Coordinates of C-alpha atoms and ligand atoms in Angstrom, one line a residue:
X277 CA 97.8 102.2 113.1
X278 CA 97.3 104.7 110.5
X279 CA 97.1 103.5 106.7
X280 CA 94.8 106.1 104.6
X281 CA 95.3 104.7 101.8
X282 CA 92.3 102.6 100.4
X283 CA 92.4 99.7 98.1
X284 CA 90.4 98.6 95.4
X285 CA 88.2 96.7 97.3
X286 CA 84.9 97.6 97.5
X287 CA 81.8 96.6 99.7
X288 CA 78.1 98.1 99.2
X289 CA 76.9 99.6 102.3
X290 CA 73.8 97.5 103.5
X291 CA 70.8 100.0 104.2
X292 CA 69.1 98.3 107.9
X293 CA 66.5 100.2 109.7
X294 CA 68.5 100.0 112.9
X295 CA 69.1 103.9 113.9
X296 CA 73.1 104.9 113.5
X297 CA 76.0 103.1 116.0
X298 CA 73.1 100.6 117.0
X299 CA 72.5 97.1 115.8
X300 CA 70.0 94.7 117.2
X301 CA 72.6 91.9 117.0
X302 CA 74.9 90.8 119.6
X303 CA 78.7 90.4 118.8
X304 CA 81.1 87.8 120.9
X305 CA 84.4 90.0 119.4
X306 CA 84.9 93.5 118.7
X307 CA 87.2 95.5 117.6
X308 CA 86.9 99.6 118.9
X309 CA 89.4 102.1 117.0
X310 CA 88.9 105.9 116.2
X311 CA 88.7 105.2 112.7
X312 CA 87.0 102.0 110.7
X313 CA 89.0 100.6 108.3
X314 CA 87.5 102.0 105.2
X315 CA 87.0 104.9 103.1
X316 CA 83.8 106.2 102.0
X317 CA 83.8 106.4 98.0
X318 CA 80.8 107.5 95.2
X319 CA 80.1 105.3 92.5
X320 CA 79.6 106.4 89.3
X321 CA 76.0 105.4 89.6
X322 CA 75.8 107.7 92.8
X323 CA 75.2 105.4 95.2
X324 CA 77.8 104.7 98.3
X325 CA 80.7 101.8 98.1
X326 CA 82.7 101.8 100.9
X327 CA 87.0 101.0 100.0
X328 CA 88.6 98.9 103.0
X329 CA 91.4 100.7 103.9
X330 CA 94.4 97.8 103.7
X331 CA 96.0 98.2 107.4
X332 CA 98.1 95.2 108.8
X333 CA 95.5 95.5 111.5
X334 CA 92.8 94.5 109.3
X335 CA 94.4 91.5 107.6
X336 CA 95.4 90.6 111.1
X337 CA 92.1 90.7 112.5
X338 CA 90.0 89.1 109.5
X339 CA 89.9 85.2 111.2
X340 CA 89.5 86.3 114.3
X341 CA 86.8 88.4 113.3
X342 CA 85.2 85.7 111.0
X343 CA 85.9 82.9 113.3
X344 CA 84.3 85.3 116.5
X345 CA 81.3 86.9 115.0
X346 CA 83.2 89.9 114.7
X347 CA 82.0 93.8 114.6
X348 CA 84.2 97.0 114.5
X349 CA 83.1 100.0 116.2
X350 CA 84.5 103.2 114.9
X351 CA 84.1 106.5 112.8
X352 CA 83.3 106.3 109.3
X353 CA 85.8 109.1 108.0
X354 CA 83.1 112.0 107.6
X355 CA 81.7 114.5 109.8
X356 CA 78.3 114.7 110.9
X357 CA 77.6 111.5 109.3
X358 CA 74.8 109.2 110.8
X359 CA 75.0 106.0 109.1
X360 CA 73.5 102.6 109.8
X361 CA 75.4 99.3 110.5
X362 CA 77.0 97.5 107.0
X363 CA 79.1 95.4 106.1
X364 CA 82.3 95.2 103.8
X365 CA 83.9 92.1 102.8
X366 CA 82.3 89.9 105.7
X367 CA 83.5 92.3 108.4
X368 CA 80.5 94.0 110.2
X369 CA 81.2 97.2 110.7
X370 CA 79.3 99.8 113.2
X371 CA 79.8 103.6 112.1
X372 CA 79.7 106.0 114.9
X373 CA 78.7 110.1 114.2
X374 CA 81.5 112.6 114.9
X375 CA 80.1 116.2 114.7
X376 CA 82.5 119.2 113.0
X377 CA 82.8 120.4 116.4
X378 CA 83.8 117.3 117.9
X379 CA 86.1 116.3 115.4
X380 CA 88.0 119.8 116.0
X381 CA 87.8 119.3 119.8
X382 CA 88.8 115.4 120.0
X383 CA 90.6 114.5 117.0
X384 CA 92.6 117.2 115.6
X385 CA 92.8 119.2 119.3
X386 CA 93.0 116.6 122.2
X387 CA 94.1 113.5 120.6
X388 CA 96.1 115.3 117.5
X389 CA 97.4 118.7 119.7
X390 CA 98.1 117.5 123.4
X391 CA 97.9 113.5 124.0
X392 CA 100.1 113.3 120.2
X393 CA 103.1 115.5 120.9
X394 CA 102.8 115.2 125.3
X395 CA 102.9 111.0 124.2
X396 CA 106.3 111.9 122.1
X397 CA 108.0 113.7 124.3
X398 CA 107.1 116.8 124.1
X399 CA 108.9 117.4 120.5
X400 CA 106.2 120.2 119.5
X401 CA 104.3 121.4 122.4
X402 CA 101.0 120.4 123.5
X403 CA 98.3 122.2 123.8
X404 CA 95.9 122.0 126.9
X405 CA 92.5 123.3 126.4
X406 CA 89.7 122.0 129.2
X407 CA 87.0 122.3 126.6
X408 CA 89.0 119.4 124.2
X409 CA 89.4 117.5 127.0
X410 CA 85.5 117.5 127.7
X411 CA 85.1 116.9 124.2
X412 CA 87.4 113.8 124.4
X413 CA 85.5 112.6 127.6
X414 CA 81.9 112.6 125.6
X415 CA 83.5 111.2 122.7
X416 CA 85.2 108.5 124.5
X417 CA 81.5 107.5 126.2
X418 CA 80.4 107.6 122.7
X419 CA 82.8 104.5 121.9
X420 CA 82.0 103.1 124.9
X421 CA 77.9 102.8 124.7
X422 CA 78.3 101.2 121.6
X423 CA 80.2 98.8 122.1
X424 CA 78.4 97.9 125.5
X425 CA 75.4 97.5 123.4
X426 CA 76.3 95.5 120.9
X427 CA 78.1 93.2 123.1
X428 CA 77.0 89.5 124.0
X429 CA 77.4 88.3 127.3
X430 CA 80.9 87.7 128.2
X431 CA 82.3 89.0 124.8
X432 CA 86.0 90.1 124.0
X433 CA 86.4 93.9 123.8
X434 CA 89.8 95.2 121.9
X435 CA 90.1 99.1 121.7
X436 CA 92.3 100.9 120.3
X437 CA 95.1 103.8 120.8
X438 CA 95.4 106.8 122.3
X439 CA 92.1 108.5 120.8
X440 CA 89.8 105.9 123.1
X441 CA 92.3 105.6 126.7
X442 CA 88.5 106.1 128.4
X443 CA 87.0 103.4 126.8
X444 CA 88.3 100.5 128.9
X445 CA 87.1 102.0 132.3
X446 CA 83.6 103.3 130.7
X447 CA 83.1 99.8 129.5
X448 CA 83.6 97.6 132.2
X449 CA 81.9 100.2 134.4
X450 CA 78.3 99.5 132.5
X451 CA 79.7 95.5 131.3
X452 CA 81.6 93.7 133.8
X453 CA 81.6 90.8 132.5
X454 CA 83.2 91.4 129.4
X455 CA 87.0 90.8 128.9
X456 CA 89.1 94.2 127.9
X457 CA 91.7 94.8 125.8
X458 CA 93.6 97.9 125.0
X459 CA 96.7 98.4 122.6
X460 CA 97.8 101.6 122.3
X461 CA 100.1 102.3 119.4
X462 CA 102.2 105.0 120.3
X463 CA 104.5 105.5 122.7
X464 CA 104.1 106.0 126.6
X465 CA 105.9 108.8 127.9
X466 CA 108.2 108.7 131.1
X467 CA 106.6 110.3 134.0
X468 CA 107.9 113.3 134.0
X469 CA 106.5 114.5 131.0
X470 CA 103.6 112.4 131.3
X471 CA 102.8 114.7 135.0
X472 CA 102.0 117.4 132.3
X473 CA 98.5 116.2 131.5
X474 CA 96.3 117.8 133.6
X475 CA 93.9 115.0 133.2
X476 CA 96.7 112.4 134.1
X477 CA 94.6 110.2 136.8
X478 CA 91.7 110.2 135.0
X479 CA 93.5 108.9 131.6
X480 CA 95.3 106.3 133.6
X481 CA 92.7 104.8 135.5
X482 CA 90.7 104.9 132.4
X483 CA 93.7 102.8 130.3
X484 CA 93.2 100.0 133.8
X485 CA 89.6 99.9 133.0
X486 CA 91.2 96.8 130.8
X487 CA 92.3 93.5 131.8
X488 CA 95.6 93.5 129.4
X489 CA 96.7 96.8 127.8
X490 CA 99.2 96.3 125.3
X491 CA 102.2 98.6 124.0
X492 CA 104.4 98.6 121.8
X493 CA 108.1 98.5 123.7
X494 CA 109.4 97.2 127.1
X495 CA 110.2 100.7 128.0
X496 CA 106.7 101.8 127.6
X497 CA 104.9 99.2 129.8
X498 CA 107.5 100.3 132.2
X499 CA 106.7 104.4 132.2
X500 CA 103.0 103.5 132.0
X501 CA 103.4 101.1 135.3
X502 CA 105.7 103.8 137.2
X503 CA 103.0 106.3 136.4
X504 CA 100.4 104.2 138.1
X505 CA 102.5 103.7 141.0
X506 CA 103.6 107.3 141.3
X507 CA 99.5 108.6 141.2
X508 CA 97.5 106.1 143.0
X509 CA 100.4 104.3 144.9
X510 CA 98.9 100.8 143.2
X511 CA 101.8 97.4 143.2
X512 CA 103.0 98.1 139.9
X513 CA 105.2 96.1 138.1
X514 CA 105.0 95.4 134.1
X515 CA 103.4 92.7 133.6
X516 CA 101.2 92.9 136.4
X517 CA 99.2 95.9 138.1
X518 CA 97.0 95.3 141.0
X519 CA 94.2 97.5 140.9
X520 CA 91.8 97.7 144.2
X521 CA 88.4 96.1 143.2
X522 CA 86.6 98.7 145.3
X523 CA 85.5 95.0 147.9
X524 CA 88.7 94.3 149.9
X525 CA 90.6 92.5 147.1
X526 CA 92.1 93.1 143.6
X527 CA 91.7 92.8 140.1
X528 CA 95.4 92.1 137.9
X529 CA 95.7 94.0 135.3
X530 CA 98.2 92.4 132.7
X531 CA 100.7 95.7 131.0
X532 CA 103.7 94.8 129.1
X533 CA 105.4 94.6 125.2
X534 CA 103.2 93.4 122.5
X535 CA 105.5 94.9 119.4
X536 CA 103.2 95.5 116.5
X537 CA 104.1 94.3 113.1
X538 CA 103.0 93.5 109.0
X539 CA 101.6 91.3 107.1
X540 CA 105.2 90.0 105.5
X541 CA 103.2 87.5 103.1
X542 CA 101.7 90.4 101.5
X543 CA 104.1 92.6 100.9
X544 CA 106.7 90.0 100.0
X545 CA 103.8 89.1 97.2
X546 CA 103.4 92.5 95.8
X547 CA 107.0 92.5 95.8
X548 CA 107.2 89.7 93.5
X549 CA 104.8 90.7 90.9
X550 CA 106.6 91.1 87.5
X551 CA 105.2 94.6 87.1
X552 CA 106.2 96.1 90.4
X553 CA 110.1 94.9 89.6
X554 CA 109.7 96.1 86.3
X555 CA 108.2 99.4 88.0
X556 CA 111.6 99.7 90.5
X557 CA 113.6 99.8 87.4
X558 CA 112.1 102.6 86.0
X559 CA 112.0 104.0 89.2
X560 CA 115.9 103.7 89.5
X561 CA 115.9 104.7 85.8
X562 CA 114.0 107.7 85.9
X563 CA 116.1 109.2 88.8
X564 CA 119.7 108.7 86.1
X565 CA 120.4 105.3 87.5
X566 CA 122.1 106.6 90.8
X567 CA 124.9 104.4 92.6
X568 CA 122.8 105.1 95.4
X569 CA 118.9 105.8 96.2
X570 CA 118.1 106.8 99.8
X571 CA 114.6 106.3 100.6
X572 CA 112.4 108.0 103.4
X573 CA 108.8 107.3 103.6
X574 CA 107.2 108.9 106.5
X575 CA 103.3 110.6 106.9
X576 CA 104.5 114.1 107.0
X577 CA 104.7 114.6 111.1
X578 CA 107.3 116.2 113.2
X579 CA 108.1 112.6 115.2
X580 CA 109.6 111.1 112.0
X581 CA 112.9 113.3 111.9
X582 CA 112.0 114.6 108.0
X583 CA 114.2 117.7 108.6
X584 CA 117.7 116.0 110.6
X585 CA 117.6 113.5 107.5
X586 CA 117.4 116.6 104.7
X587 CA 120.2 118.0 107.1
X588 CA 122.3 115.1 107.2
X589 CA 121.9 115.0 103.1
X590 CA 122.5 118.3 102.7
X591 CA 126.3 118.7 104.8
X592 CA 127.0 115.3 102.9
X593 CA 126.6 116.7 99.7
X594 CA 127.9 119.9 100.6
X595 CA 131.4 118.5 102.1
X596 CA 131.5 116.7 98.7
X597 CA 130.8 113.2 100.5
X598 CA 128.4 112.3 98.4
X599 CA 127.4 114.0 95.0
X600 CA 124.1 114.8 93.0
X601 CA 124.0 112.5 90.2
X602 CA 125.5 109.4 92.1
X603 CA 123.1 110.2 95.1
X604 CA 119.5 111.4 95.3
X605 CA 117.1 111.5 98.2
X606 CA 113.6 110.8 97.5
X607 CA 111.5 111.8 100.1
X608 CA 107.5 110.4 100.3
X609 CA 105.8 112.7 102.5
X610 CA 102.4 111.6 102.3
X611 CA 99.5 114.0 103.8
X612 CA 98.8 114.3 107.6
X613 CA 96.5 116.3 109.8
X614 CA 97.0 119.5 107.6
X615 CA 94.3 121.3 109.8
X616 CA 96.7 121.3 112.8
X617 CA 98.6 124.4 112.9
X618 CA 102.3 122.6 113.8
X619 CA 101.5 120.7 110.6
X620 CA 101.1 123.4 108.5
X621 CA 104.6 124.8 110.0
X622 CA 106.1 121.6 109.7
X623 CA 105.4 121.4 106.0
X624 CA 106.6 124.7 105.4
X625 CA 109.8 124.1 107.0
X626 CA 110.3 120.9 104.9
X627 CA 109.5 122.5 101.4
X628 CA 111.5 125.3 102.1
X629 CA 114.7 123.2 102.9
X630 CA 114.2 120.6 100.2
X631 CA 113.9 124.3 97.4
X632 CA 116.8 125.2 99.5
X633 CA 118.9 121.5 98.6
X634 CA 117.8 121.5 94.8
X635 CA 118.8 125.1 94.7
X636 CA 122.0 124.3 95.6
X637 CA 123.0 121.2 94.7
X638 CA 120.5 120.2 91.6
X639 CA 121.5 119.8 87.9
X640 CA 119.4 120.0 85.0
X641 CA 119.5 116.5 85.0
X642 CA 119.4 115.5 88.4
X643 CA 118.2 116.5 91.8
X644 CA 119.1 116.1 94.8
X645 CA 115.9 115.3 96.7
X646 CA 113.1 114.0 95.1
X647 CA 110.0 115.2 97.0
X648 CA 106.7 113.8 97.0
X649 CA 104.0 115.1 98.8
X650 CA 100.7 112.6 98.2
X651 CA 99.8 109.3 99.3
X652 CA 100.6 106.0 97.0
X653 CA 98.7 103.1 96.3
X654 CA 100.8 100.1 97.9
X655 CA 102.2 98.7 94.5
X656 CA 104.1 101.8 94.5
X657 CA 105.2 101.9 97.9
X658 CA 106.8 98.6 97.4
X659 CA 108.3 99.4 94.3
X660 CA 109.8 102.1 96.0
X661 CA 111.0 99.7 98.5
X662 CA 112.7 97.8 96.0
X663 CA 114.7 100.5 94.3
X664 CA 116.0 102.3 97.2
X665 CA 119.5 101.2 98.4
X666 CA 119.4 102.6 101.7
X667 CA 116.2 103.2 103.9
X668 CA 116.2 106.2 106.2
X669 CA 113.9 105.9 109.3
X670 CA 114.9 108.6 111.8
X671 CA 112.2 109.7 113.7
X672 CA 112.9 111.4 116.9
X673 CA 110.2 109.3 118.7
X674 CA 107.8 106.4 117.1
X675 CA 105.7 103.5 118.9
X676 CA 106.9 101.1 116.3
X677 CA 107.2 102.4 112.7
X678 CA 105.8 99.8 110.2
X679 CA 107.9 101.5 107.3
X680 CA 111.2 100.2 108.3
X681 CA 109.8 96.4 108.7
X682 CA 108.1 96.9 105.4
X683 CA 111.2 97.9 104.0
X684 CA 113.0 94.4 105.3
X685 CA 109.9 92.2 103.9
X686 CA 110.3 93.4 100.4
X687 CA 113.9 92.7 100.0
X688 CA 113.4 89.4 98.9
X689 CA 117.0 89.4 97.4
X690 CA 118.9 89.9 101.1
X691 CA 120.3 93.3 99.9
X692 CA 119.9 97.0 100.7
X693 CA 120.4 99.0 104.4
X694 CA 118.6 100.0 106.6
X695 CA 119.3 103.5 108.4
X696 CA 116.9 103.0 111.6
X697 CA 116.6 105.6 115.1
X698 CA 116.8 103.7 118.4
X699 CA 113.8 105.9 119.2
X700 CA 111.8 103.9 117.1
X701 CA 110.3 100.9 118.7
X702 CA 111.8 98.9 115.6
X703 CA 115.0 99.2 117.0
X704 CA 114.3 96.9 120.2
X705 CA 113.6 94.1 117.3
X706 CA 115.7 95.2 114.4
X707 CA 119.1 95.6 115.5
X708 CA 120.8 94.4 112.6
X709 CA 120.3 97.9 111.2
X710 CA 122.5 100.4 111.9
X711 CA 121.3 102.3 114.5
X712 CA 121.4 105.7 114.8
X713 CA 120.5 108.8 117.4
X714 CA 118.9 111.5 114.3
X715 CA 119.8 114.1 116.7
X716 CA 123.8 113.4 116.3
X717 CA 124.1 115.1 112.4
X718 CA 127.6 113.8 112.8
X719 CA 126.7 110.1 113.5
X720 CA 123.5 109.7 110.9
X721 CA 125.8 111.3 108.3
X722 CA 128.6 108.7 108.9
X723 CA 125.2 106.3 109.2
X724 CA 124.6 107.4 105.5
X725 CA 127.9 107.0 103.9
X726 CA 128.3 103.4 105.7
X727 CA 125.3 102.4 104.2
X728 CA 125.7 103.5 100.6
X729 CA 129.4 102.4 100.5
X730 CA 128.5 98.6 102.4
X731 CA 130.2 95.8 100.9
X732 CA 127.5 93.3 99.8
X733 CA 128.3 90.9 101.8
X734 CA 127.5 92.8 104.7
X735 CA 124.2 93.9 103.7
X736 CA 123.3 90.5 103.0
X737 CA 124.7 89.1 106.3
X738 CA 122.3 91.9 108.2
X739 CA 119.5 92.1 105.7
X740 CA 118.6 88.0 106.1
X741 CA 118.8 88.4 110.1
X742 CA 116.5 91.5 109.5
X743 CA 114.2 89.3 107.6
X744 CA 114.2 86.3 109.8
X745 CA 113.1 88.2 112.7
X746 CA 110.2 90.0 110.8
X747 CA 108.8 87.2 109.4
X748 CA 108.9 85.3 112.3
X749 CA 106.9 88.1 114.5
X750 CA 104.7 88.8 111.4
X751 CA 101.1 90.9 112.3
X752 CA 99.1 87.7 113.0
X753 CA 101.9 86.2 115.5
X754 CA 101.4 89.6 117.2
X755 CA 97.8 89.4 117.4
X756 CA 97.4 86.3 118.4
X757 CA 99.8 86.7 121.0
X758 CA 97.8 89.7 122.3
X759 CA 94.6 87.4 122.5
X760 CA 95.8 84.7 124.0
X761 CA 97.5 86.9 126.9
X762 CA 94.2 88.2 127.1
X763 CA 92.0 85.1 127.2
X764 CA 94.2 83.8 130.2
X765 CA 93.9 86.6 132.0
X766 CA 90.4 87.1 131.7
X767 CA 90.4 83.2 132.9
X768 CA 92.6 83.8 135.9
X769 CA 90.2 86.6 137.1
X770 CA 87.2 84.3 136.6
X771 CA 89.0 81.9 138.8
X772 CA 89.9 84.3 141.6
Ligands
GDG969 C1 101.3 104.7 114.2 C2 102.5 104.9 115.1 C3 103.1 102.5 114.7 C4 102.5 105.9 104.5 N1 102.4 106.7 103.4 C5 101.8 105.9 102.5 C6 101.5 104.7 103.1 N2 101.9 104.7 104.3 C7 101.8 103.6 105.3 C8 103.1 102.9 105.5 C9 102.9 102.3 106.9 C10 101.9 103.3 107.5 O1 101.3 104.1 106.5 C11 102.6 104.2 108.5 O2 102.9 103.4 109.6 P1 104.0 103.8 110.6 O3 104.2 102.7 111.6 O4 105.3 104.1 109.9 O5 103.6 105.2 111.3 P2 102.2 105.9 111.9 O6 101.3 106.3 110.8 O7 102.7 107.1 112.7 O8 101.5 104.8 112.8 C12 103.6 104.0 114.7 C13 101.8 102.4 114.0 O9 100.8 103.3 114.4 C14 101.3 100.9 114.1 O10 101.1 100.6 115.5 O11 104.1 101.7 114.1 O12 104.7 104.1 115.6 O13 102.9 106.3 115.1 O14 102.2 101.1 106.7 O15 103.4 102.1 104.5 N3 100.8 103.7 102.5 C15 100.4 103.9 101.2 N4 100.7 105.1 100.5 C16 101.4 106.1 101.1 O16 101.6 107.1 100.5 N5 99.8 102.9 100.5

C-alpha cells in the first residue's frame, strides 16, 4: 500500500491546542496505517503544507471517510516529530511521533528486516533481534491508544498491514465494543516458514484481535487459518475462525480473499490527456522508435524479480533473439528503504548487471536497458504505460502488485502484453496474461519473445478480458466489499 509519491495537492496544517496523536473529538470511522497518506512539504513562505500522497487507498476511502466522520491514524513521515491533529482536503488526519530509535527498531528492523522477507518466503533472510521486536510491541500500543481514544462508541476500526498485526487485539482489549478490521497487504506465508518467528503466537493472536482480517489471495487466508489451527488448536477454516471468548462460548472471526485493486477511472483519465499521449511518443521516440519496448516498474526490492528479468534480457539478446535497437528494456527502479543493508546490496547487484548489459550489448545510439533510478510523478508513469509494448511483472513473491493492473487500465486501445509471475497475487485475477514462474530463465525468456512477436489480434483478444476484470473489481468495489463483510459480521456477533 505503498505510493511515495505526492501530488500537487496541498492542505495547510491546522494548528489546535490538542497535545500530539490526541484530539478531543470522537470519530465513528477510522482508518489506522503505518504511514498517513501525505508528505510533509515547506512553502516558500516557510510555513508547513502538507502533499496527499495519491494511493488507491485514499481515493478508495475518501466517501467513506466523508460520509463516516472519518480520521486516519498514522505517522506523519518524519522522525521525532510531535504534531497536532489537521486536516488535508476534508480528511482528518491524526499524526503519531515515531522517535529515530524507534523508527530503526520497528520500521526499517522488525517490520522492514524480519516480518518483510519471513512474510515473502524467506527470499533474503530475516533478521530476528528481541529488542525490534520490543520495539514493534510499544509501537504497536502506540497505534492502538490512539485510536481507542479517538473512537466513538461502537465505531468502525480498519488497520492496516503487517507494521500494526498488534493493533487489532490491543484495541478490542481496551474497546470492545468497537468493530475491527484488518487488511494486511502482503502475503501470508505457509506455516512452515511462518514457525520461524519467534513471536508467532503473539502476532497471530494479535491479527484475531479483529472481527474480519482481510488478504489479499485465497492461498493466504488459507496459511494464516492453518497457522491458527496448528498453534492454538482453534476450528479454523477460511472464512471462519472460532476464537474462545475467554466465557464458555466463541467469538467468529471472518479471514478470507479481499484482492486489492486501483482506481481504473483515474488512471484511464490521465491516460487520455492529450499531453500524456503526446508524452508516450516521445517516450518511444526518444528510445529510436523500437519494435518493441519492455517495461518493468517496480520499487527497487528483492520480491519484484529486477535481476531474473535483466537475466532473461540479457541471454535474449545475447543468443541474438532479440537485438539492441529493435528492443530496449527500460527499467523504473524507484527508491526503497535504502537504510536496510539487503537494499543497499540489492542495488548494487542491479547497477552492476544493467553496466554489465549496456557494456555489452549498447550502441552509441541505443541501449539496451534504460535504467531509472527515482520516483515519477503519475503523468509519467502512465505515459510510460502507454509506450511500452510488453509489461514485465516478475516478482518472486508479491501480495497483489498494483503495477501490472495499472498497466491494463491505461491501455485504453486493447493492445500491448502483459508478462505477469503466478507469484503475484495478480495472477489469481489476471489470467489472460501470460503467466510465468521468473525462476524458469528458459520459460520468461520464451514469455518475452511471445510477447513482443504477438499477433495483434491476440493482444487485443487478452488485453479487453484483462480490462474487463479490472474495471469491474476497481479499488472502491474492493473496499466496499471489505466493509460490508465487516458490518455483517460485527452484526452477527451483536446478535449472538
Ligand atoms: C504493497 C505490496 C500490494 C512505484 N514507483 C513509482 C510509483 N509507484 C507506484 C506504482 C504502484 C505502487 O507504487 C506500487 O504498488 P505495488 O502493488 O506494485 O507494490 P508495493 O509497493 O510492494 O505494495 C503489494 C500493495 O502493497 C497494495 O496492497 O499490491 O503486493 O507489496 O501504484 O504505480 N508511483 C509514482 N512514481 C513512481 O516512481 N507516481
Amino acid at each position: 500500500m505503498t505510493d511515495p509519491h505526492p501530488t500537487a495537492s496541498h492542505g495547510t496544517a491546522s494548528h489546535g491546542t490538542a497535545p500530539h496523536g490526541t484530539d478531543a473529538r470522537r470519530y465513528d470511522f477510522i482508518v489506522v496505517s503505518n504511514r498517513l497518506p501525505v508528505d510533509r512539504r515547506t512553502a516558500p513562505d516557510g510555513s508547513t503544507v502538507w502533499a496527499r500522497s495519491p494511493g488507491g487507498l485514499v481515493t478508495a476511502l475518501e466517501p467513506v471517510m466523508a460520509a463516516a466522520d472519518g480520521a486516519w491514524v498514522g505517522w506523519a513521515g518524519a522522525p521525532d516529530a510531535e504534531l497536532d491533529p489537521f486536516d488535508v482536503d476534508g480528511t482528518r488526519l491524526v499524526p503519531l511521533p515515531l522517535s529515530a530509535l524507534e523508527l530503526e527498531r520497528y520500521y526499517e528492523g522488525f517490520s522492514n528486516d524480519t516480518l518483510w522477507p519471513l512474510y515473502h518466503d524467506v527470499i533474503a533472510a530475516p533478521s530476528f533481534h528481541r529488542e525490534w521486536w520490543e520495539a514493534y510491541t510499544t509501537v504497536n500500543q502506540r497505534f492502538a491508544d490512539a485510536a481507542a481514544r479517538i473512537a466513538a462508541p461502537g465505531a468502525t476500526v480498519w488497520v492496516h498491514d503487517y507494521q500494526l498485526q498488534l493493533v487489532p487485539r490491543l484495541l478490542r482489549e481496551q474497546r470492545p465494543d468497537l468493530t475491527i478490521g484488518y487488511f494486511h497487504h502482503i502475503p501470508f506465508p505457509p506455516y512452515g516458514i511462518y514457525a520461524q518467528l519467534p513471536w508467532r503466537r503473539q502476532v497471530v493472536e494479535g491479527l484475531l484481535g479483529a472481527d474480519v482480517i482481510g488478504f489479499q489471495r485465497v492461498a493466504d487466508a488459507g496459511n494464516f487459518s492453518r497457522a491458527v489451527r496448528r498453534l492454538f488448536g482453534y476450528a479454523a477454516k477460511s472464512p471462519e475462525i472460532r476464537v474462545p471468548d475467554g466465557q464458555g462460548g466463541h467469538r467468529a472471526v471472518v479471514a478470507k480473499a479481499f484482492p486489492i485493486s486501483i482506481d481504473v477511472e483515474s488512471f484511464e483519465e490521465i491516460a487520455r490527456r492529450p499531453e500524456v499521449q503526446e508524452r508516450a511518443r516521445q517516450i518511444r521516440a526518444d528510445l529510436g522508435d523500437p519494435d518493441t519496448i519492455f517495461l518493468g516498474v517496480d520499487r527497487l526490492d528483492y520480491t519484484k524479480g529486477i535481476r531474473h528479468r535483466l537475466k532473461a534480457f540479457g541471454e535474449l539478446l545475447g543468443e541474438g533473439r532479440l537485438r539492441v535497437g529493435d528492443a530496449v528494456l527500460v527499467q523504473v527502479a524507484s527508491p526503497s528503504r535504502e537504510r536496510v543493508e539487503a537494499y543497499m546490496q540489492l542495488r548494487d547487484e542491479i547497477e552492476l548487471t544493467v553496466g554489465r548489459l549496456n557494456g555489452t550489448y549498447a550502441t552509441i545510439s541505443h541501449s539496451a536497458v534504460s535504467y531509472l533510478h527515482h520516483g515519477y510523478p503519475r503523468e509519467e508513469m502512465v505515459a510510460l504505460y502507454l509506450a511500452a509494448d510488453v509489461m514485465l511483472v516478475t516478482a518472486l513473491r508479491d501480495g497483489m502488485n498494483l503495477v501490472a493492473k495499472e498497466y491494463v487500465a491505461c491501455r485504453l486501445h486493447d493492445d500491448g502484453v502483459l508478462v505477469l509471475s503466478e507469484f503475484a497475487g495478480a495472477a489469481d485475477e489476471l489470467k489472460n496474461a501470460l503467466l510465468i514462474n521468473p525462476h524458469d530463465i528458459e520459460g520468461l525468456k520464451e514469455a518475452m519473445v511471445t510477447a513482443a512477436r504477438m499477433p495483434r489480434r491476440e493482444q487485443t483478444t487478452r488485453m479487453r478480458a484483462l480490462r474487463r476484470r479490472v474495471r469491474d473489481n476497481d479499488v472502491a468495489r474492493w473496499s466496499s466489499t471489505f466493509l460490508d463483510t465487516l458490518r455483517h459480521a460485527s452484526h452477527q456477533s451483536s446478535a449472538r
